[in-house]
């Protein structure tokens, strides 16, 4: 008996002497596969830095980051999420066509428990939470469980070249009529005012939507995107916006041969001074700030019909980080998402000229700079509940329908009336299937 007790005591002492294994140390030889949309130089550098720092804080963990373009991400994410060796973490386009479809197919993990654990919801406004939420069956958009967490704020507006504005005697417009008068002034001086490339299809959505938002209101847009109140797309306001877009083509407001110009080429042309303005999203700010001095480029929102009145702008957030439902590294994946939502991540994004979803310290914002313009615009949109939607979220097939239809519309292969009828047919078919 004494020998048995002595043996138990020795074993207990040996066990106590073993080194303590931490959670990070227990994750040896783990590869976390991450797909994101940070493909351009500046944003890729920020994401790489954050991934490397995550590895340093998690010994034995390797982050396999794959940066993709939006088109590539949309084309490959569905199959990848359905694969057992797909990405653990992936940025997903919100809306029914992508996130909603993945939720319905059981491919995305419900992040609600992790959101509560890490306090993510406290960093997001209710509207942004709704844009990343679905019921568990994927049938209802805008409520239910949280399936994505976006790190950056996004809005579409007008980037402008301050030097060209000064040379042409241009000033920032305060009404939509003044904006069109400004476009006419540039044309009269022999230059296309808006640098534009629609080979990829999706830039046309943003340009049309910025015109559309001059005619519609918040209630209609929310009802349309969330599939409520039996609204449709064949409305006088949407038709008016389509007619205006064709009118802009006729007046020479866009870069010549824009149908064959890709997005990355178009912003390169803008940066080179081909035209004074480009309608696009705040995600481009880091690249432009990196190319010029702090005051080379500026930003303003497409103005409303009446000065000082709220007008929605396309926007919300960047694509959201989600977790593959079948990932064997879900807890580690959630840690990675939290890392990308940290104060350190916000600090790096601000330094690179991007607006984090989290509030920005006013001391970091210099007035008269591109970043200062962007922060002021985002603050105004939030304060006036004027952050609009990406309308391609409306149905699972709306993105494909609207990109193709806009290309046809701007090439005058279909009329504005045929355009709204095509989109309404897509929308009504979706409503009937719910």
XYZ file of C-alpha atoms in Angstrom:
434
model
C 0.000 0.000 0.000
C 2.818 2.365 0.917
C 4.591 1.554 -2.360
C 1.411 2.327 -4.291
C 1.001 5.676 -2.506
C 4.658 6.455 -3.121
C 4.206 5.677 -6.859
C 1.121 7.907 -7.089
C 2.995 10.750 -5.373
C 5.949 10.413 -7.777
C 3.616 10.430 -10.795
C 1.838 13.512 -9.470
C 5.155 15.315 -9.037
C 6.238 14.367 -12.551
C 2.975 15.610 -14.042
C 3.262 18.871 -12.113
C 6.754 19.364 -13.473
C 5.621 19.129 -17.081
C 5.611 22.485 -18.931
C 2.265 24.254 -19.197
C 0.860 24.192 -22.718
C -0.878 27.428 -23.731
C -3.706 27.620 -26.264
C -1.362 29.153 -28.816
C 1.291 26.493 -28.249
C -1.347 23.813 -28.664
C -2.013 25.095 -32.154
C 1.302 23.946 -33.554
C 1.498 23.233 -37.271
C -1.892 24.753 -37.995
C -2.406 26.484 -41.314
C -5.236 28.995 -41.387
C -6.334 29.635 -44.971
C -7.682 33.136 -45.543
C -9.204 34.548 -48.713
C -9.666 38.303 -48.836
C -10.173 41.099 -51.335
C -7.111 43.147 -50.356
C -5.398 42.671 -53.708
C -4.163 46.190 -54.482
C -0.699 47.151 -53.277
C -1.500 49.368 -50.285
C -4.327 47.285 -48.821
C -2.374 44.087 -49.478
C 0.526 45.473 -47.449
C -1.771 46.254 -44.495
C -3.397 42.820 -44.610
C 0.002 41.125 -44.881
C 1.301 43.031 -41.859
C -1.712 42.058 -39.783
C -1.423 38.416 -40.843
C 2.273 38.339 -39.922
C 1.581 39.873 -36.524
C -1.168 37.293 -35.973
C 1.346 34.526 -36.674
C 3.807 36.068 -34.200
C 1.120 36.111 -31.518
C 0.141 32.498 -32.288
C 3.312 30.363 -32.407
C 2.978 27.423 -34.754
C 0.178 29.012 -36.757
C 0.718 29.858 -40.419
C -1.688 32.218 -42.174
C -2.030 31.309 -45.840
C -3.440 34.567 -47.258
C -4.851 34.580 -50.775
C -5.798 38.029 -52.109
C -8.401 38.002 -54.889
C -10.223 40.486 -57.085
C -13.956 40.892 -56.557
C -14.781 38.995 -59.747
C -12.436 36.136 -58.860
C -13.763 35.969 -55.313
C -17.383 35.849 -56.487
C -16.560 33.158 -59.055
C -14.693 30.822 -56.706
C -16.061 31.241 -53.176
C -19.128 29.017 -53.509
C -17.194 25.922 -54.578
C -14.438 26.663 -52.077
C -16.852 26.898 -49.144
C -18.378 23.568 -50.184
C -14.941 21.909 -50.097
C -13.411 20.409 -46.963
C -10.088 22.018 -47.834
C -11.525 25.439 -48.694
C -10.588 28.665 -46.888
C -11.218 28.851 -43.153
C -11.841 32.596 -43.374
C -13.198 34.302 -46.481
C -14.491 37.757 -47.274
C -18.026 37.432 -48.620
C -20.101 39.890 -50.636
C -23.229 40.747 -48.668
C -26.678 40.320 -50.129
C -28.761 37.470 -51.436
C -26.617 36.560 -54.437
C -23.580 35.604 -52.340
C -23.939 35.619 -48.554
C -27.630 34.699 -48.648
C -26.994 31.818 -51.056
C -24.133 30.508 -48.900
C -26.253 30.695 -45.741
C -29.121 28.886 -47.461
C -26.700 26.145 -48.544
C -25.282 25.781 -45.023
C -21.798 26.883 -46.113
C -21.253 29.764 -43.658
C -20.919 29.522 -39.888
C -23.255 31.517 -37.663
C -20.954 34.084 -36.037
C -23.433 35.273 -33.397
C -21.719 33.450 -30.482
C -18.306 34.819 -31.507
C -19.768 38.292 -31.942
C -20.992 38.146 -28.367
C -17.657 36.751 -27.145
C -15.540 39.423 -28.834
C -17.959 42.354 -28.758
C -18.066 42.820 -32.548
C -21.649 44.094 -32.562
C -20.604 46.979 -30.316
C -18.302 48.160 -33.142
C -21.055 48.002 -35.787
C -24.176 50.111 -36.182
C -27.558 48.295 -36.257
C -27.837 48.981 -39.984
C -24.485 47.354 -40.699
C -25.385 44.360 -38.522
C -28.591 43.970 -40.551
C -26.643 43.974 -43.843
C -24.685 40.962 -42.614
C -27.614 39.051 -41.114
C -29.934 36.330 -42.392
C -32.332 33.882 -40.880
C -30.746 30.432 -40.541
C -32.447 29.167 -43.709
C -31.147 32.139 -45.712
C -34.701 33.119 -46.645
C -34.892 36.495 -44.895
C -32.275 39.193 -45.415
C -31.668 41.886 -42.804
C -32.465 39.946 -39.631
C -31.560 36.761 -37.768
C -28.012 35.475 -37.276
C -24.776 37.296 -38.034
C -22.735 35.667 -40.807
C -20.134 38.300 -41.603
C -18.039 41.011 -39.971
C -16.757 43.854 -42.202
C -13.539 45.670 -41.212
C -13.818 48.822 -43.332
C -16.395 51.492 -44.096
C -17.243 52.028 -47.748
C -19.036 54.689 -49.725
C -19.235 55.661 -53.359
C -18.707 59.259 -54.382
C -16.587 61.478 -56.596
C -12.798 61.415 -56.424
C -11.400 64.542 -58.021
C -8.011 65.877 -59.093
C -7.452 69.169 -57.260
C -4.910 70.423 -59.813
C -7.295 69.888 -62.729
C -10.121 71.510 -60.785
C -7.952 74.582 -60.245
C -6.795 74.703 -63.870
C -10.371 74.470 -65.160
C -11.838 76.839 -62.582
C -14.085 74.163 -61.091
C -15.618 74.193 -57.623
C -17.295 71.398 -55.663
C -21.027 71.406 -56.507
C -23.723 71.567 -53.820
C -26.712 70.413 -55.922
C -27.242 67.759 -58.587
C -27.943 70.464 -61.176
C -24.653 72.160 -60.300
C -22.905 68.805 -60.677
C -24.270 68.364 -64.197
C -23.308 71.958 -65.036
C -19.777 71.152 -63.862
C -19.696 68.108 -66.160
C -20.791 70.301 -69.070
C -18.035 72.808 -68.289
C -15.371 70.104 -68.498
C -16.740 68.798 -71.816
C -16.640 72.340 -73.209
C -12.941 72.432 -72.325
C -12.311 69.350 -74.444
C -12.056 66.632 -71.793
C -14.317 63.800 -70.651
C -15.148 64.762 -67.051
C -15.631 61.257 -65.602
C -12.913 58.651 -66.018
C -14.838 55.398 -66.371
C -14.279 51.789 -67.388
C -17.117 49.270 -67.431
C -15.483 46.179 -68.885
C -15.915 44.431 -65.508
C -19.601 45.366 -65.324
C -19.863 46.271 -61.646
C -18.601 49.902 -61.900
C -21.730 50.660 -63.916
C -23.889 49.624 -60.952
C -22.324 52.300 -58.771
C -22.634 55.018 -61.416
C -26.285 54.198 -62.094
C -27.032 53.967 -58.368
C -25.550 57.391 -57.640
C -27.937 58.849 -60.222
C -30.816 56.682 -58.969
C -30.303 57.894 -55.391
C -31.115 61.431 -56.544
C -34.684 60.286 -57.262
C -35.570 57.593 -54.688
C -35.939 57.671 -50.894
C -34.733 55.566 -47.969
C -38.011 53.675 -47.513
C -38.130 52.475 -51.109
C -34.487 51.395 -51.170
C -34.715 49.462 -47.889
C -37.933 47.747 -48.984
C -36.436 46.847 -52.361
C -33.148 45.431 -51.073
C -34.702 43.542 -48.153
C -37.633 42.263 -50.258
C -40.394 43.974 -48.298
C -43.708 45.683 -49.111
C -44.018 44.168 -52.616
C -42.130 46.964 -54.353
C -40.658 46.542 -57.834
C -37.989 48.001 -60.105
C -40.219 49.250 -62.920
C -40.870 52.666 -61.363
C -40.828 56.214 -62.779
C -37.827 57.065 -60.592
C -35.711 54.134 -61.758
C -36.678 54.845 -65.369
C -35.696 58.482 -64.929
C -32.282 57.405 -63.595
C -31.760 55.096 -66.585
C -32.669 57.881 -68.991
C -30.239 60.208 -67.237
C -27.418 57.645 -67.493
C -27.945 57.352 -71.255
C -28.018 61.137 -71.449
C -24.611 61.254 -69.753
C -23.271 58.837 -72.369
C -24.689 60.992 -75.172
C -23.139 64.143 -73.721
C -19.659 62.610 -73.580
C -19.351 62.636 -69.808
C -17.482 59.308 -69.769
C -14.071 58.191 -71.010
C -14.113 57.272 -74.701
C -14.429 53.529 -75.348
C -15.302 52.940 -71.678
C -16.955 49.630 -72.610
C -13.519 48.060 -73.153
C -11.685 49.609 -70.209
C -11.195 47.533 -67.031
C -11.591 49.024 -63.569
C -7.912 48.864 -62.583
C -6.951 50.481 -65.872
C -9.574 53.193 -65.376
C -8.333 54.321 -61.989
C -4.789 54.261 -63.327
C -5.913 56.631 -66.086
C -7.574 58.865 -63.503
C -4.425 58.927 -61.403
C -2.479 59.937 -64.535
C -4.745 62.943 -65.065
C -6.862 61.713 -67.999
C -9.895 63.402 -66.455
C -10.774 65.466 -63.379
C -13.224 63.037 -61.729
C -14.005 59.375 -61.129
C -17.157 57.978 -59.498
C -16.073 55.029 -57.384
C -15.689 53.771 -53.847
C -13.533 54.800 -50.908
C -11.537 51.559 -51.254
C -9.441 53.380 -53.860
C -8.229 56.017 -51.405
C -5.115 54.180 -50.244
C -3.838 53.696 -53.771
C -4.438 57.333 -54.728
C -2.900 58.674 -51.536
C 0.135 56.494 -52.160
C 0.553 57.911 -55.685
C 0.341 61.614 -54.917
C 0.856 64.107 -52.144
C -1.744 64.381 -49.412
C -3.600 67.123 -51.287
C -3.413 65.891 -54.900
C -6.797 64.181 -54.784
C -10.024 65.005 -52.983
C -13.447 63.444 -52.516
C -17.034 64.672 -52.395
C -20.442 62.995 -52.395
C -22.701 63.241 -55.423
C -24.876 66.160 -54.283
C -28.657 66.158 -53.688
C -31.357 67.966 -55.664
C -31.429 70.723 -53.041
C -28.326 71.941 -51.208
C -27.987 70.632 -47.670
C -30.675 67.970 -48.064
C -29.834 64.327 -47.315
C -29.125 62.196 -50.373
C -28.189 58.568 -50.072
C -24.885 57.390 -51.463
C -24.029 53.816 -52.334
C -22.123 52.429 -49.412
C -21.983 50.549 -46.180
C -18.920 48.472 -45.591
C -16.268 46.395 -47.224
C -16.954 42.728 -47.856
C -17.395 40.856 -44.595
C -15.174 38.220 -43.048
C -17.012 34.933 -42.680
C -16.041 31.407 -41.593
C -16.535 28.238 -43.652
C -19.115 26.108 -41.852
C -17.016 22.933 -42.191
C -13.756 24.530 -41.028
C -11.898 22.548 -38.400
C -10.297 25.769 -37.171
C -13.403 27.796 -36.375
C -12.161 29.135 -33.017
C -8.824 30.170 -34.509
C -10.646 31.684 -37.493
C -12.753 33.769 -35.096
C -9.553 34.930 -33.384
C -8.241 36.008 -36.773
C -11.402 37.992 -37.529
C -11.141 39.652 -34.127
C -7.516 40.508 -34.963
C -8.724 42.201 -38.148
C -11.268 44.168 -36.087
C -8.743 45.267 -33.454
C -7.513 48.747 -32.551
C -4.163 47.800 -34.119
C -5.886 46.971 -37.410
C -7.763 50.279 -37.312
C -4.478 52.110 -36.712
C -2.846 50.524 -39.770
C -5.870 51.135 -41.996
C -6.006 54.810 -41.008
C -2.279 55.190 -41.697
C -2.876 53.711 -45.157
C -5.782 56.061 -45.886
C -8.714 53.676 -45.353
C -11.704 54.248 -43.051
C -12.243 51.483 -40.491
C -15.762 50.583 -39.414
C -14.670 51.555 -35.927
C -14.800 55.282 -35.005
C -11.747 57.215 -36.194
C -9.769 59.307 -33.723
C -10.230 62.938 -34.838
C -6.578 63.664 -34.081
C -5.603 61.325 -36.935
C -7.570 63.316 -39.533
C -5.948 66.231 -41.351
C -8.386 68.626 -42.991
C -7.847 69.387 -46.675
C -6.539 65.908 -47.436
C -8.180 63.037 -49.266
C -8.528 61.066 -46.045
C -10.024 64.078 -44.279
C -12.596 64.427 -47.082
C -13.508 60.753 -46.794
C -13.924 60.806 -43.019
C -16.070 63.942 -43.225
C -18.237 62.370 -45.936
C -18.699 59.135 -43.961
C -19.551 61.090 -40.796
C -22.177 63.087 -42.719
C -23.738 59.971 -44.240
C -24.010 58.276 -40.851
C -25.446 61.358 -39.155
C -28.125 61.730 -41.843
C -28.938 58.012 -42.236
C -27.871 58.399 -45.856
C -25.723 55.275 -46.259
C -27.467 53.497 -49.122
C -27.228 49.938 -50.398
C -25.540 48.054 -53.193
C -28.680 47.274 -55.194
C -27.201 44.057 -56.598
C -27.890 42.544 -53.151
C -31.614 42.458 -53.952
C -31.866 38.931 -55.420
C -29.508 35.968 -55.884
C -29.291 36.734 -59.621
C -29.563 40.528 -59.595
C -25.819 41.142 -59.905
C -25.573 39.243 -63.179
C -28.784 40.772 -64.504
C -27.914 44.381 -63.739
C -24.287 44.242 -64.911
C -25.294 42.767 -68.277
C -28.298 45.088 -68.616
C -26.284 48.209 -67.814
C -23.713 47.299 -70.436
C -26.540 46.894 -72.951
C -28.175 50.146 -71.841
C -24.998 52.218 -72.097
C -24.285 50.694 -75.516
C -27.878 51.605 -76.518
C -28.699 48.009 -77.319
C -31.775 48.295 -75.092
C -33.926 51.278 -74.117
C -34.256 52.660 -70.572
C -37.759 51.155 -70.419
C -36.458 47.742 -71.453
C -33.715 48.099 -68.834
C -36.107 48.627 -65.918
C -38.369 45.850 -67.224
C -35.458 43.376 -67.328
C -34.481 44.152 -63.761
C -38.080 44.083 -62.579
C -38.566 40.643 -64.152
C -35.563 39.333 -62.196
C -36.917 40.860 -58.984
C -40.503 39.637 -59.423
C -39.287 36.099 -60.217
C -37.336 36.130 -56.952
C -40.301 37.398 -54.924
C -42.520 34.685 -56.419
C -40.007 32.003 -55.409
C -39.818 33.051 -51.744
